[in-house]
Coordinates of C-alpha atoms and ligand atoms in Angstrom, one line a residue:
M228 CA 154.5 137.9 116.6
I229 CA 155.1 134.3 117.7
V230 CA 157.2 133.5 120.8
L231 CA 159.2 130.3 120.1
D232 CA 158.8 128.5 123.4
G233 CA 161.8 126.3 123.9
K234 CA 160.7 125.2 127.4
A235 CA 157.4 123.7 126.1
T236 CA 159.0 122.3 122.9
S237 CA 161.8 120.7 125.0
A238 CA 159.2 119.2 127.4
Q239 CA 157.4 117.7 124.4
I240 CA 160.6 116.2 122.9
R241 CA 161.6 114.7 126.3
L242 CA 158.2 112.9 126.4
E243 CA 158.9 111.5 122.9
I244 CA 162.4 110.4 124.0
A245 CA 160.9 108.6 127.0
E246 CA 158.6 106.8 124.7
A247 CA 161.5 105.8 122.4
V248 CA 163.4 104.4 125.5
K249 CA 160.4 102.2 126.3
A250 CA 160.3 101.1 122.6
L251 CA 164.0 100.2 122.7
Y252 CA 163.4 98.2 125.9
S253 CA 160.5 96.3 124.3
A254 CA 162.7 95.5 121.3
G255 CA 165.3 94.0 123.6
K256 CA 167.8 96.8 123.0
K257 CA 169.8 98.5 125.7
T258 CA 168.8 101.6 127.8
P259 CA 170.8 104.7 126.5
H260 CA 173.6 105.5 128.9
L261 CA 175.4 108.9 128.9
C262 CA 178.7 109.4 130.7
A263 CA 179.8 113.0 131.6
F264 CA 183.3 114.0 132.7
L265 CA 183.6 117.0 135.0
I266 CA 187.1 118.3 135.6
G267 CA 187.8 120.7 138.5
N268 CA 185.0 122.7 140.1
N269 CA 183.9 125.4 137.7
G270 CA 180.5 126.6 139.1
A271 CA 178.8 127.0 135.7
S272 CA 180.0 123.6 134.5
E273 CA 178.7 122.0 137.7
T274 CA 175.3 123.5 137.0
Y275 CA 175.3 122.4 133.3
V276 CA 176.3 118.8 134.1
A277 CA 173.8 118.6 136.9
G278 CA 171.1 119.6 134.4
K279 CA 172.3 116.9 132.0
V280 CA 172.2 114.1 134.7
K281 CA 168.7 115.3 135.7
A282 CA 167.5 115.2 132.1
C283 CA 168.8 111.6 131.8
E284 CA 166.7 110.6 134.8
E285 CA 163.7 112.4 133.3
V286 CA 163.8 110.5 130.0
G287 CA 164.7 107.1 131.4
F288 CA 168.4 107.0 130.5
R289 CA 171.2 105.8 132.6
S290 CA 173.9 108.3 133.4
T291 CA 177.4 108.2 135.0
L292 CA 179.1 111.3 136.2
K293 CA 182.9 111.0 136.6
R294 CA 184.6 113.8 138.4
F295 CA 188.3 114.5 138.1
P296 CA 190.5 116.9 140.0
E297 CA 191.7 120.1 138.3
T298 CA 195.2 118.6 138.6
I299 CA 194.6 115.6 136.3
S300 CA 197.2 115.4 133.5
Q301 CA 196.2 115.4 129.9
Q302 CA 197.6 111.9 129.5
E303 CA 195.5 110.6 132.4
L304 CA 192.4 112.2 131.0
V305 CA 192.9 110.7 127.6
E306 CA 193.4 107.3 129.2
E307 CA 190.1 107.7 131.1
I308 CA 188.4 108.6 127.8
E309 CA 189.8 105.5 126.2
K310 CA 188.4 103.3 128.9
I311 CA 184.9 104.8 128.2
N312 CA 185.5 104.3 124.4
Q313 CA 186.0 100.6 125.1
D314 CA 183.1 100.2 127.5
P315 CA 180.1 98.7 125.6
E316 CA 177.7 99.8 128.4
I317 CA 178.3 103.6 127.6
D318 CA 176.7 105.0 124.5
G319 CA 177.6 108.7 124.7
L320 CA 180.5 110.5 126.3
I321 CA 180.8 114.3 127.0
V322 CA 183.7 116.1 128.5
Q323 CA 182.4 119.3 130.0
M324 CA 184.2 122.4 128.7
P325 CA 186.1 124.6 129.6
L326 CA 189.1 122.5 130.6
P327 CA 192.0 123.5 132.9
K328 CA 194.6 125.5 131.0
H329 CA 197.2 122.7 130.9
I330 CA 194.8 120.5 128.9
D331 CA 194.3 120.9 125.2
E332 CA 190.6 120.8 124.2
L333 CA 191.3 119.5 120.7
T334 CA 193.4 116.6 122.0
V335 CA 190.6 115.7 124.3
T336 CA 187.9 116.0 121.6
L337 CA 190.0 113.8 119.3
A338 CA 190.4 111.1 121.9
I339 CA 186.6 110.5 122.1
D340 CA 185.4 107.7 119.8
A341 CA 183.3 109.5 117.1
K342 CA 180.6 106.8 117.6
K343 CA 180.1 108.1 121.2
D344 CA 180.6 111.8 120.4
V345 CA 177.1 113.0 121.4
D346 CA 178.4 116.6 121.7
G347 CA 179.0 116.5 118.0
F348 CA 182.4 118.3 118.5
H349 CA 184.7 115.6 116.9
P350 CA 186.1 116.5 113.4
T351 CA 184.4 113.3 112.1
S352 CA 181.0 114.6 113.3
V353 CA 181.7 118.1 112.0
G354 CA 182.7 116.8 108.6
R355 CA 179.7 114.5 108.3
M356 CA 177.4 117.4 109.3
A357 CA 179.0 119.5 106.5
L358 CA 178.4 116.6 104.0
N359 CA 174.7 116.3 105.2
L360 CA 175.4 112.7 106.3
P361 CA 173.8 111.1 109.4
T362 CA 175.7 112.1 112.5
F363 CA 175.5 113.8 115.9
L364 CA 174.7 117.5 115.5
P365 CA 176.1 119.9 118.1
A366 CA 173.3 120.5 120.6
T367 CA 172.7 124.2 120.5
P368 CA 172.4 124.6 116.7
A369 CA 170.4 121.4 116.5
G370 CA 168.0 122.9 119.1
V371 CA 167.6 126.0 116.9
I372 CA 166.8 123.8 113.9
E373 CA 164.3 121.7 115.9
L374 CA 162.5 124.9 117.1
L375 CA 162.3 126.2 113.5
K376 CA 161.0 122.8 112.4
R377 CA 158.4 122.4 115.0
Y378 CA 157.0 126.0 114.6
H379 CA 157.0 125.5 110.8
I380 CA 159.1 128.6 110.2
P381 CA 159.8 128.9 106.5
T382 CA 163.6 129.0 105.8
S383 CA 164.0 128.0 102.1
G384 CA 165.3 130.9 100.0
K385 CA 165.5 133.2 103.1
H386 CA 168.5 135.2 104.0
C387 CA 169.9 134.1 107.3
V388 CA 172.5 136.2 109.1
V389 CA 174.5 134.4 111.8
I390 CA 176.3 136.6 114.3
G391 CA 179.3 134.8 115.7
R392 CA 181.6 132.0 114.4
S393 CA 182.3 129.9 117.4
H394 CA 182.9 126.2 116.8
I395 CA 180.0 125.2 119.0
V396 CA 177.3 127.6 117.7
G397 CA 177.9 130.1 114.9
S398 CA 180.0 128.0 112.6
P399 CA 177.8 124.8 112.7
M400 CA 174.6 127.0 112.6
S401 CA 175.8 128.6 109.3
I402 CA 176.3 125.1 107.8
L403 CA 172.9 123.8 109.0
M404 CA 171.0 126.8 107.7
A405 CA 172.7 126.6 104.3
R406 CA 172.5 122.9 103.6
N407 CA 169.9 121.3 101.4
S408 CA 167.5 120.2 104.0
E409 CA 164.4 121.4 105.8
P410 CA 164.8 123.6 107.8
G411 CA 167.8 124.9 105.7
N412 CA 168.2 126.0 102.2
C413 CA 168.9 129.6 103.3
T414 CA 171.3 132.0 101.8
V415 CA 173.7 132.4 104.8
T416 CA 175.9 135.3 105.8
I417 CA 178.2 134.5 108.7
T418 CA 179.5 137.6 110.6
H419 CA 182.0 138.1 113.3
S420 CA 184.2 140.6 115.1
R421 CA 185.9 141.7 111.9
T422 CA 182.7 142.3 110.0
T423 CA 182.6 146.0 109.0
N424 CA 178.9 146.4 107.9
L425 CA 177.0 144.3 110.4
K426 CA 174.0 146.6 110.8
E427 CA 173.6 146.8 107.0
L428 CA 173.7 143.0 106.7
C429 CA 171.3 142.5 109.6
L430 CA 168.8 144.9 108.0
Q431 CA 168.7 142.6 104.9
A432 CA 168.1 139.4 107.0
D433 CA 164.9 137.4 107.1
I434 CA 166.4 135.3 109.9
I435 CA 169.0 136.5 112.4
V436 CA 170.8 134.0 114.7
A437 CA 172.6 136.1 117.4
A438 CA 175.3 134.0 119.0
L439 CA 178.1 136.4 120.0
G440 CA 177.7 136.4 123.8
K441 CA 177.2 140.2 124.2
P442 CA 174.1 141.0 126.3
E443 CA 171.4 143.1 124.4
F444 CA 173.7 143.6 121.4
L445 CA 171.0 143.3 118.7
T446 CA 168.8 146.4 118.8
A447 CA 165.6 147.3 116.9
D448 CA 167.4 149.6 114.5
M449 CA 169.3 146.5 113.2
V450 CA 166.2 144.4 112.5
K451 CA 163.8 144.6 109.5
D452 CA 160.1 144.3 110.1
G453 CA 158.8 140.7 110.1
A454 CA 162.3 139.1 110.7
V455 CA 162.7 135.9 112.7
I456 CA 165.1 136.4 115.6
I457 CA 166.9 133.5 117.3
D458 CA 168.7 134.5 120.5
V459 CA 171.4 132.1 121.5
G460 CA 173.0 134.4 124.1
I461 CA 172.9 133.5 127.8
T462 CA 175.1 135.9 129.8
R463 CA 174.9 136.1 133.5
V464 CA 174.7 139.7 134.5
P465 CA 174.8 140.9 138.2
A466 CA 171.3 141.7 139.6
S467 CA 170.5 142.9 143.1
D468 CA 166.8 141.9 142.9
T469 CA 167.3 138.2 142.3
K470 CA 168.0 135.4 144.8
S471 CA 171.0 134.1 142.8
G472 CA 172.4 137.6 142.5
F473 CA 172.4 137.4 138.7
R474 CA 170.0 137.4 135.7
L475 CA 170.3 135.8 132.3
K476 CA 170.5 138.2 129.4
G477 CA 170.3 137.3 125.7
D478 CA 172.2 138.9 122.8
V479 CA 168.9 140.6 121.7
K480 CA 167.3 143.7 123.2
Y481 CA 164.0 141.7 123.5
D482 CA 161.6 144.4 124.5
E483 CA 162.3 146.7 121.5
V484 CA 163.0 143.9 119.0
A485 CA 160.1 141.6 119.7
P486 CA 157.3 144.0 118.4
K487 CA 159.1 144.2 115.0
C488 CA 159.5 140.5 114.3
S489 CA 157.3 137.6 113.1
A490 CA 158.9 135.2 115.6
I491 CA 161.5 135.4 118.4
T492 CA 163.0 133.2 121.0
P493 CA 163.0 134.6 124.6
V494 CA 165.8 134.4 127.1
P495 CA 165.4 132.4 129.3
G496 CA 163.0 129.8 127.9
G497 CA 164.0 129.9 124.2
V498 CA 167.1 128.1 122.8
G499 CA 168.6 127.3 126.3
P500 CA 166.1 124.6 127.3
M501 CA 166.5 122.9 123.9
T502 CA 170.2 122.4 124.2
I503 CA 170.2 119.6 126.9
T504 CA 167.2 118.0 125.2
M505 CA 169.2 117.7 121.9
L506 CA 172.0 116.0 123.9
M507 CA 169.5 113.5 125.0
L508 CA 168.3 113.0 121.4
N509 CA 171.9 112.4 120.3
T510 CA 172.4 109.8 123.1
L511 CA 169.2 108.1 121.9
K512 CA 170.6 108.2 118.3
A513 CA 173.9 106.6 119.5
V514 CA 171.9 103.5 120.7
E515 CA 169.8 103.5 117.5
L516 CA 172.9 103.7 115.3
F517 CA 175.5 101.7 117.2
G518 CA 173.8 100.1 120.3
K519 CA 173.5 96.4 120.7
Ligands
GUN687 N1 180.6 123.8 127.6 C1 179.7 124.7 127.2 N2 178.8 124.1 126.3 C2 179.2 122.8 126.3 C3 178.6 121.7 125.6 O1 177.7 121.8 124.8 N3 179.3 120.5 125.8 C4 180.4 120.4 126.6 N4 181.0 119.2 126.7 N5 180.9 121.4 127.2 C5 180.3 122.6 127.1

């Protein structure tokens, strides 16, 4: 059984990005510059954005964090996005989700120039991904693909079951695993809350991507011997024995599933660390594709 180490893989990719930044500089091109919008003071969003800013420093990017109060109107936010769209200094823009209830996420996503959409959430990016055209891939599914690639996990002709159909993980994951690419070329089954025979489908899977956000949902009786298990879940569960008062739990019951599989991602240290690194890779790509 191989443990797919997202922490080590991510550290390696960040070194590669830092080298690419130096190469851009030597070629007289600009330093990649990511801008992040943080609206309100959601604790988890604060943590995620801080991690993104720190990753920028680590790889040699510039970063700008713009904070806005919870009370900002949708119109004001769209105007702020348009300013960034026009700013040639900024290569990538992310608006950290979730947004306050009075702001529509789709309106905000649509306002971002697709050339700066390093989250890969804009319909132009999603459409280009589906057509297998060069574009920004959403960070979490891209991180899974990169892990499979770097560990040389065979995917062609395999049956991949994706659990969850969210716009940011399950749905793009199913597109990436099915497309004519390496990794890819899987026969994909996408499952969700209305699926009636999930256990039966999972038992037929060579690869399972669990992305439903229910701690320890996938148990050993749902997994065939030798399967590859990708755990995208990261739920904070209360824990009295940790300093923070919580512990991260994946969607997979790791201790009982791991002995059955050929490869598995742990939580923490699997898919999680890859996500921010893939955002860095998208920001680098923005300069390579569109930077002066
Ligand atoms: N909220 C949770 N995940 C993400 C992400 O990948 N990007 C943004 N912008 N917000 C998020």
